[in-house]
Tab-separated table of C-alpha atoms in Angstrom:
chain	number	residue	atom	x	y	z
A	1	MET	CA	-40.770	254.601	102.137
A	2	LYS	CA	-37.073	255.162	102.874
A	3	MET	CA	-37.330	255.123	106.690
A	4	ASP	CA	-39.791	253.175	108.811
A	5	LYS	CA	-41.080	254.245	112.225
A	6	ALA	CA	-38.153	252.681	114.105
A	7	ALA	CA	-35.598	254.345	111.814
A	8	LEU	CA	-37.283	257.745	112.245
A	9	GLU	CA	-37.288	257.348	116.042
A	10	ALA	CA	-33.607	256.342	116.031
A	11	PHE	CA	-32.763	259.324	113.797
A	12	LEU	CA	-34.501	261.760	116.167
A	13	GLU	CA	-32.740	260.257	119.169
A	14	ARG	CA	-29.340	260.441	117.463
A	15	GLU	CA	-29.598	263.832	115.740
A	16	PHE	CA	-31.950	265.732	118.065
A	17	PRO	CA	-31.531	264.392	121.636
A	18	GLN	CA	-32.737	267.785	122.908
A	19	MET	CA	-36.193	266.856	121.584
A	20	ARG	CA	-36.617	264.180	124.275
A	21	GLU	CA	-38.201	266.737	126.587
A	22	MET	CA	-40.930	267.407	123.986
A	23	ARG	CA	-41.968	263.741	124.319
A	24	PHE	CA	-43.144	263.422	120.714
A	25	ARG	CA	-44.416	259.969	119.791
A	26	ILE	CA	-44.860	258.632	116.284
A	27	GLU	CA	-48.270	256.971	116.506
A	28	SER	CA	-48.308	255.662	112.947
A	29	TRP	CA	-46.422	255.836	109.660
A	30	ASP	CA	-47.583	253.882	106.624
A	31	GLY	CA	-45.552	255.499	103.848
A	32	LYS	CA	-48.307	258.010	103.031
A	33	ARG	CA	-49.467	259.496	106.331
A	34	LEU	CA	-47.548	260.111	109.526
A	35	ARG	CA	-49.324	260.714	112.828
A	36	LEU	CA	-47.300	262.363	115.601
A	37	SER	CA	-48.565	263.035	119.123
A	38	MET	CA	-47.365	265.434	121.784
A	39	PRO	CA	-48.420	265.474	125.438
A	40	ILE	CA	-49.432	268.914	126.697
A	41	ASP	CA	-48.640	270.333	130.121
A	42	ASP	CA	-48.452	273.760	131.774
A	43	ARG	CA	-45.329	274.854	129.873
A	44	HIS	CA	-47.295	274.656	126.597
A	45	LEU	CA	-50.111	276.936	127.733
A	46	ARG	CA	-50.686	280.617	127.202
A	47	PRO	CA	-52.850	282.910	129.299
A	48	GLY	CA	-56.478	281.890	129.034
A	49	GLY	CA	-55.702	278.201	129.452
A	50	THR	CA	-55.136	277.214	125.848
A	51	VAL	CA	-52.249	275.595	124.017
A	52	SER	CA	-49.894	278.226	122.602
A	53	GLY	CA	-49.482	278.811	118.889
A	54	PRO	CA	-45.720	278.144	118.987
A	55	THR	CA	-46.435	274.729	120.525
A	56	MET	CA	-48.752	273.814	117.656
A	57	MET	CA	-46.240	275.194	115.121
A	58	THR	CA	-43.508	273.032	116.661
A	59	LEU	CA	-45.704	269.943	116.381
A	60	ALA	CA	-46.598	270.739	112.760
A	61	ASP	CA	-42.955	271.354	111.840
A	62	CYS	CA	-41.719	268.151	113.458
A	63	ALA	CA	-44.489	266.095	111.821
A	64	ALA	CA	-43.621	267.527	108.391
A	65	TYR	CA	-39.892	266.901	108.910
A	66	LEU	CA	-40.445	263.282	109.918
A	67	LEU	CA	-42.844	262.725	107.012
A	68	ILE	CA	-40.296	264.069	104.538
A	69	LEU	CA	-37.423	262.061	106.006
A	70	GLY	CA	-39.606	258.971	105.986
A	71	LEU	CA	-39.971	259.455	102.229
A	72	ILE	CA	-36.472	260.630	101.223
A	73	GLY	CA	-34.235	259.102	103.908
A	74	PRO	CA	-32.049	260.621	106.653
A	75	VAL	CA	-31.329	264.059	105.161
A	76	ALA	CA	-30.627	265.965	108.371
A	77	LEU	CA	-30.146	269.293	106.585
A	78	ALA	CA	-33.618	269.454	105.031
A	79	VAL	CA	-34.941	272.741	106.409
A	80	THR	CA	-38.239	274.581	106.722
A	81	THR	CA	-38.551	277.455	104.255
A	82	ASN	CA	-42.198	278.276	104.902
A	83	LEU	CA	-44.799	277.477	107.546
A	84	ASN	CA	-48.375	278.682	107.172
A	85	ILE	CA	-50.793	277.808	109.948
A	86	ASN	CA	-54.453	278.545	110.543
A	87	PHE	CA	-55.716	278.192	114.096
A	88	LEU	CA	-59.263	276.888	113.742
A	89	ARG	CA	-60.534	276.537	117.304
A	90	LYS	CA	-59.286	276.612	120.872
A	91	PRO	CA	-57.718	273.273	121.770
A	92	GLY	CA	-58.408	271.736	125.131
A	93	VAL	CA	-55.571	271.144	127.550
A	94	HIS	CA	-55.081	267.649	126.157
A	95	SER	CA	-52.439	265.905	124.117
A	96	LEU	CA	-52.263	267.011	120.504
A	97	SER	CA	-51.940	264.818	117.425
A	98	ALA	CA	-50.732	265.933	114.015
A	99	GLU	CA	-51.600	264.058	110.854
A	100	ALA	CA	-49.103	264.789	108.084
A	101	SER	CA	-49.447	264.035	104.383
A	102	MET	CA	-47.405	265.028	101.346
A	103	LEU	CA	-48.820	267.475	98.830
A	104	LYS	CA	-45.733	267.578	96.572
A	105	LEU	CA	-42.349	265.935	96.796
A	106	GLY	CA	-39.764	267.226	94.348
A	107	LYS	CA	-35.976	267.035	94.176
A	108	SER	CA	-35.385	270.330	95.964
A	109	LEU	CA	-38.711	271.202	97.635
A	110	ALA	CA	-41.324	269.272	99.585
A	111	ILE	CA	-44.744	270.609	100.553
A	112	ALA	CA	-46.628	268.909	103.376
A	113	GLU	CA	-50.086	269.360	104.847
A	114	ILE	CA	-50.626	268.972	108.589
A	115	VAL	CA	-53.934	268.755	110.431
A	116	ILE	CA	-53.737	269.065	114.236
A	117	TYR	CA	-56.284	267.573	116.590
A	118	SER	CA	-56.777	267.919	120.340
A	119	ASP	CA	-57.449	264.624	122.136
A	120	GLY	CA	-61.042	264.524	123.205
A	121	HIS	CA	-62.068	266.376	120.021
A	122	ALA	CA	-60.851	263.913	117.406
A	123	ASP	CA	-63.350	264.965	114.731
A	124	ASP	CA	-62.699	268.707	114.837
A	125	PRO	CA	-59.229	269.947	113.842
A	126	VAL	CA	-57.771	272.741	115.968
A	127	ALA	CA	-55.220	273.858	113.354
A	128	HIS	CA	-54.283	273.345	109.711
A	129	ALA	CA	-50.793	273.987	108.365
A	130	THR	CA	-48.836	273.738	105.153
A	131	LEU	CA	-45.061	273.589	105.279
A	132	THR	CA	-42.447	273.844	102.579
A	133	TYR	CA	-39.053	272.251	103.101
A	134	SER	CA	-35.889	272.773	101.121
A	135	ILE	CA	-34.097	269.508	100.380
A	136	PRO	CA	-30.338	269.881	99.910
A	137	PRO	CA	-28.864	268.416	96.714
A	138	ALA	CA	-27.613	264.856	96.991
A	139	LYS	CA	-23.841	264.583	97.174
A	140	ALA	CA	-22.182	263.190	94.080
A	141	ALA	CA	-20.713	259.727	94.541
């Protein structure tokens, strides 16, 4: 683990202050799994009273990014190159939690798996995603 929970939170605050309004909260980070929660309100809903797909994609992407940075350190320019998401069931209008784990961590690519849950339905995932990130080469000393 290169960054602990406090370091990840400080990084987000410093590099992405615009994310404050999303109110993400790192629930846990143990060096293998990162759990990120996001409160849901009316701005996250689509017609029919369900959480929008882009909201769940944002949560999955942020969870993957924090997981990767937690493992490799503060590499701000690591970027998403692929996001594949399967929406499994309609989430309730509750907070969402994303559980992120690493499938493969290489020098230039990282592949993460994210499972999203809706509070109140903790046993049944509402979405499953895999994300690939490009990791920029380390600068020579």
